[in-house]
Tab-separated table of C-alpha atoms in Angstrom:
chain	number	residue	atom	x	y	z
A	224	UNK	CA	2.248	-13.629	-26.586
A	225	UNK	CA	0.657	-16.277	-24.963
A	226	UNK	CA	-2.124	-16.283	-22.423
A	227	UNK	CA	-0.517	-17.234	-18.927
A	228	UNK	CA	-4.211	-17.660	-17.454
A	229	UNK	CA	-5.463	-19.566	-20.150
A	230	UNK	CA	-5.410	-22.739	-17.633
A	231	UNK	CA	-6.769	-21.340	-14.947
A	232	UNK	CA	-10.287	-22.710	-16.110
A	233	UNK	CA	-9.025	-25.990	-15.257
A	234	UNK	CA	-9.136	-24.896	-11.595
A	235	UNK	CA	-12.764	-23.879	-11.727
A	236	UNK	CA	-15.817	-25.032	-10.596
A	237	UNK	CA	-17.256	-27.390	-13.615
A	238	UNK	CA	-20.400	-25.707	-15.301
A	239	UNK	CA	-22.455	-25.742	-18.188
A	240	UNK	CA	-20.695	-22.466	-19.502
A	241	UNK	CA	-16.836	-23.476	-18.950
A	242	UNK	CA	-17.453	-27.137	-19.948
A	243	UNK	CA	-16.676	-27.237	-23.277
A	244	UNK	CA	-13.393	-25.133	-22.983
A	245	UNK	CA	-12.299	-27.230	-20.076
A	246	UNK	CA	-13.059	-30.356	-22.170
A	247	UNK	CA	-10.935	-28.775	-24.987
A	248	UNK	CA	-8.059	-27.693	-22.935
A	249	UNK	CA	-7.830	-31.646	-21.906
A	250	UNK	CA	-8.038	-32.961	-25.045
A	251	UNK	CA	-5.193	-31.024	-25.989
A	252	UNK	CA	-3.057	-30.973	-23.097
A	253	UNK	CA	-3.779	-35.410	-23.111
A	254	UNK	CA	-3.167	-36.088	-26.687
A	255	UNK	CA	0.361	-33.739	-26.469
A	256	UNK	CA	1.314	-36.116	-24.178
A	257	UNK	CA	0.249	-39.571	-25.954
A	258	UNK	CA	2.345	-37.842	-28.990
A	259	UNK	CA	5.262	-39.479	-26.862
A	260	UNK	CA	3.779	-43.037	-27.255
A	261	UNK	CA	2.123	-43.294	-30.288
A	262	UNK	CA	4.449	-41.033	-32.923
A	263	UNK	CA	2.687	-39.500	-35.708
A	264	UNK	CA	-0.564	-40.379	-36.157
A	265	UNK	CA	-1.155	-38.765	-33.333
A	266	UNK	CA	0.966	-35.659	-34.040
A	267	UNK	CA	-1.797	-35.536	-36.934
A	268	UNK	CA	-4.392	-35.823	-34.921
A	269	UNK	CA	-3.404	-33.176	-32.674
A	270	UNK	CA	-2.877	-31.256	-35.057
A	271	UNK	CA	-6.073	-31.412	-36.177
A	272	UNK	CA	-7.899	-31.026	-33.171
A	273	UNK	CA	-5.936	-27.405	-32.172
A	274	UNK	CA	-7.611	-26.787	-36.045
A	275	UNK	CA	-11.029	-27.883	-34.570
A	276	UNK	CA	-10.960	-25.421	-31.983
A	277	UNK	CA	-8.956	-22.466	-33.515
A	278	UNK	CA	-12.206	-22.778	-36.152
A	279	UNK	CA	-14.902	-23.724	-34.278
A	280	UNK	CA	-16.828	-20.924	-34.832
A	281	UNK	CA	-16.490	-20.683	-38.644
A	282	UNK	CA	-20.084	-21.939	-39.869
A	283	UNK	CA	-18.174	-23.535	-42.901
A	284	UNK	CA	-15.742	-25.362	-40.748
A	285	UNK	CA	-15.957	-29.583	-41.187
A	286	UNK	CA	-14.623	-30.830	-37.340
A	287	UNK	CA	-12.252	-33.751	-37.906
A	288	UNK	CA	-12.932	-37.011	-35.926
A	289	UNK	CA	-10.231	-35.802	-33.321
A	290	UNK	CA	-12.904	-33.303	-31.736
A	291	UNK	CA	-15.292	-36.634	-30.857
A	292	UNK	CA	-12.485	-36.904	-27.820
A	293	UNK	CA	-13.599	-33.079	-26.665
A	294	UNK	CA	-17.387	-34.485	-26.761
A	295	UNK	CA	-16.678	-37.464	-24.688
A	296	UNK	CA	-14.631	-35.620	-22.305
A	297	UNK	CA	-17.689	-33.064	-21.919
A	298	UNK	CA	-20.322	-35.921	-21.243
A	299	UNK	CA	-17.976	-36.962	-18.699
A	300	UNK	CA	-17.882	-33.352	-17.007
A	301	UNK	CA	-21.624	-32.938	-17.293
A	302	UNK	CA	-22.364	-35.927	-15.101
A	303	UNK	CA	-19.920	-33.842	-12.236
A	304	UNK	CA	-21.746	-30.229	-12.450
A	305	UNK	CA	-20.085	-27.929	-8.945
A	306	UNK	CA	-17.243	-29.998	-8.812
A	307	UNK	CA	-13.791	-29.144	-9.707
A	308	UNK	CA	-11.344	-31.485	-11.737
A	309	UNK	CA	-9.227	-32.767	-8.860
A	310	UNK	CA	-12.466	-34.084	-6.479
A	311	UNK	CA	-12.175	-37.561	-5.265
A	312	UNK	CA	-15.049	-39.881	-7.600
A	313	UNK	CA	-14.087	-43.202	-5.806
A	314	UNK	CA	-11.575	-44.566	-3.949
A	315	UNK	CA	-10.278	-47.811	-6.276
A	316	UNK	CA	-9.330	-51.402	-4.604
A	317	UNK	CA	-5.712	-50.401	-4.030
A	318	UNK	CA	-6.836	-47.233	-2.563
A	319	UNK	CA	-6.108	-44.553	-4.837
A	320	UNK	CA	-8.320	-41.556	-4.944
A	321	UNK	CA	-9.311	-41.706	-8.698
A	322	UNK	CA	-11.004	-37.874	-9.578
A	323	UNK	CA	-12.800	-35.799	-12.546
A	324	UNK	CA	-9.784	-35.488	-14.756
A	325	UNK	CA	-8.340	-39.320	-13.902
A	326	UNK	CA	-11.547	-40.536	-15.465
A	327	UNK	CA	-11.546	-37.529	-18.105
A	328	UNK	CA	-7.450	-38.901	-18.851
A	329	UNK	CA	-8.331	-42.309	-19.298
A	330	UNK	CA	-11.665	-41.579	-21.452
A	331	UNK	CA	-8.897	-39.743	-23.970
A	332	UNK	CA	-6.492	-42.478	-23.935
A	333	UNK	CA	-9.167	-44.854	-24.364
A	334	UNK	CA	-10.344	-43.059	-27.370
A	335	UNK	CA	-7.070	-42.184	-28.975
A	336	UNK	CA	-5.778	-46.128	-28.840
A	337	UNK	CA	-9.087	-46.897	-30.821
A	338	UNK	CA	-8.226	-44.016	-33.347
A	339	UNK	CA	-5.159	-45.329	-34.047
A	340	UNK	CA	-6.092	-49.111	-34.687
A	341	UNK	CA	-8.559	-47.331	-36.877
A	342	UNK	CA	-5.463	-45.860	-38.448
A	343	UNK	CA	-3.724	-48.427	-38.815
A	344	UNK	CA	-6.193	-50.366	-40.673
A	345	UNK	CA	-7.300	-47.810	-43.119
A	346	UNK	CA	-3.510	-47.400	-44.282
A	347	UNK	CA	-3.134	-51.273	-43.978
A	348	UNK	CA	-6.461	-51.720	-46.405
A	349	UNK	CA	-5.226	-48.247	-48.950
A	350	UNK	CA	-1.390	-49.885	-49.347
A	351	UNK	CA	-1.087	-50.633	-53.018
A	352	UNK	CA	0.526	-53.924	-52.260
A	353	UNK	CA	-2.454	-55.176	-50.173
A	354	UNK	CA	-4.874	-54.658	-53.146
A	355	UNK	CA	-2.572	-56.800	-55.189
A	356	UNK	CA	-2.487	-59.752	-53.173
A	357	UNK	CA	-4.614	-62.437	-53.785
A	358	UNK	CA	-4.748	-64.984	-51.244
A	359	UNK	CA	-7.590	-66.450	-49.946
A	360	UNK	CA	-6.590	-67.683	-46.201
A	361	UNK	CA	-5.768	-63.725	-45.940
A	362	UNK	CA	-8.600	-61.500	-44.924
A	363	UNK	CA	-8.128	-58.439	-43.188
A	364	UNK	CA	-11.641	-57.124	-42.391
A	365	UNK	CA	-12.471	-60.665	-41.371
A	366	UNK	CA	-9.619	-61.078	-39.021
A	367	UNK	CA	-10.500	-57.940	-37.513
A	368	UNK	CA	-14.194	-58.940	-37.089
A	369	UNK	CA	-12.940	-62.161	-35.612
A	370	UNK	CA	-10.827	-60.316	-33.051
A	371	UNK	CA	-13.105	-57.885	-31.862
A	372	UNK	CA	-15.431	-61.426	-31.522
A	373	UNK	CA	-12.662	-62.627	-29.041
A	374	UNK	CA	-12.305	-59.589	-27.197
A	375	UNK	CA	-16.022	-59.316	-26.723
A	376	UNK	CA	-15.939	-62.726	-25.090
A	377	UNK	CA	-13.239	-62.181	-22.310
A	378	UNK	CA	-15.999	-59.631	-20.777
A	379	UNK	CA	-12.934	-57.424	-20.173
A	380	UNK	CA	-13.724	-53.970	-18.206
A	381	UNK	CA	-13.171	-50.737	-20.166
A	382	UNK	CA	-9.531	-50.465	-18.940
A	383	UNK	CA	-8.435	-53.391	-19.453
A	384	UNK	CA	-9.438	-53.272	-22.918
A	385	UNK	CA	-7.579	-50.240	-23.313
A	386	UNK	CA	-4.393	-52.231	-21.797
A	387	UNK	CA	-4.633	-54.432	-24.139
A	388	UNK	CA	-5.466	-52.791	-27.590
A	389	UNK	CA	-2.485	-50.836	-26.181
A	390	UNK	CA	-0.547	-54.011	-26.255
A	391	UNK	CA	-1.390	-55.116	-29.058
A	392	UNK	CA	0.219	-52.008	-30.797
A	393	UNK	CA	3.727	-52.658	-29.696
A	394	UNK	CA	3.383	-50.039	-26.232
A	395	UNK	CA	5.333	-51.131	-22.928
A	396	UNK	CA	3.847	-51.520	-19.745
A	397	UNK	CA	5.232	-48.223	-18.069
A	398	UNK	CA	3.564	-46.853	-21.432
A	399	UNK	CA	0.293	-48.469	-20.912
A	400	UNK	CA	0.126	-47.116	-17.285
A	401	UNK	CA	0.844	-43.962	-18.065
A	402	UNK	CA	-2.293	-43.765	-20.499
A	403	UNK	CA	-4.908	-45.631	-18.107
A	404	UNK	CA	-3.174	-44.363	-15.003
A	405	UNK	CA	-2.398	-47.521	-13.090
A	406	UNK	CA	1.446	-48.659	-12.285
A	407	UNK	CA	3.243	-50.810	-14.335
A	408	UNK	CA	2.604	-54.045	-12.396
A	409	UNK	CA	-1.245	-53.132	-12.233
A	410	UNK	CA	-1.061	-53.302	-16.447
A	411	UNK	CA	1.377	-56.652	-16.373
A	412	UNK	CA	-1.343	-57.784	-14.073
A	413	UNK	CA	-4.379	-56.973	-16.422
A	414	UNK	CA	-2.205	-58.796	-18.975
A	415	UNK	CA	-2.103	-62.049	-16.956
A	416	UNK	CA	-5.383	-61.977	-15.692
A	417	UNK	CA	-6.211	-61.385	-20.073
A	418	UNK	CA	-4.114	-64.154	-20.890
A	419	UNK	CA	-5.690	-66.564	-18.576
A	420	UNK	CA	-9.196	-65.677	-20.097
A	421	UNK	CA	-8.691	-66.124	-23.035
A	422	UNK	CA	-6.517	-69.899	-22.617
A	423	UNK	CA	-9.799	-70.769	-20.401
A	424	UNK	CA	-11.745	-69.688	-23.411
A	425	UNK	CA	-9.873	-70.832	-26.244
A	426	UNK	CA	-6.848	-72.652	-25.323
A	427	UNK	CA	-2.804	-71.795	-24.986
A	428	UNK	CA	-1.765	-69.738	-26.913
């Protein structure tokens, strides 16, 4: 049977001895949800985080790279010892209240977007096919270099990076806002204000 208070920690004052179980009960509850938008790798990752936790105690237990979300949520709770999840941080230029578990949300969806690109090249570089080919204007690691290059030169703020790796892998805007919490013009709006940076930079596109 299943604990019916097992959330209730998420309603508690934020200290060194609940952290870690409040940073765990966001990872999991955040990357159910992103399950929606980005299918099965992050099923498997999911997966493999509930894993993390169920053995976290076993000394002989190897944590999966899904757990480095719990870890960034709890440096994010640390810097916010007495509060409570739904306290106001900052008020944001449109004037939404933007609390502890907005910025512990986004620092998940952040990190699960970079997962899967990770993903996504690792099975892109293990495909049989790809070892087969042969042709020299084709190079994946390099065009992957080169793009971080051109992100890294828009000087883009942490969520609008997000946006846009988020773009990049096929999500829609209402998608995108859902995982940086900002509407769905805010995110076509990042993606104007990207666009324009980088034709200033490097030309149409």
């Amino acid at each position: 049977m299943k604990d019916p208070h097992k959330y209730d920690i998420l309603y508690q004052e934020i200290r060194s001895d609940n952290v870690q179980r409040i940073s765990e009960l966001i990872a999991l509850i955040y990357t159910k949800k992103l399950i929606e938008y980005f299918g099965y790798p992050m099923l498997v990752l999911h997966k493999r985080l509930c894993n993390d936790i169920d053995f976290k105690t076993n000394i002989e237990h190897q944590f999966s790279d899904g757990y480095d979300i719990v870890q960034s949520v709890a440096l994010i709770l640390c810097e916010h010892y007495g509060e409570h999840l739904d306290d106001t941080c900052y008020i944001n230029k449109r004037g939404k209240r933007i609390t502890v578990r907005v910025l512990c949300n986004r620092a998940v969806g952040k990190i699960a977007s970079q997962k899967m690109r990770n993903d996504r090249e690792t099975r892109l570089e293990a495909m049989p096919i790809y070892k087969q080919l042969r042709v020299e204007t084709i190079d994946v690691e390099k065009d992957f270099a080169k793009a971080d290059k051109i992100v890294a030169s828009l000087e883009l703020n942490e969520t609008m990076t997000t946006a846009l790796e988020c773009r990049v892998s096929g999500m829609s805007y209402p998608e995108i806002g859902r995982i940086i919490g900002r509407s769905q013009s805010t995110v076509w709006e990042y993606c104007r204000i990207i666009k324009q940076k980088y034709t200033a930079v490097y030309g149409a596109i």
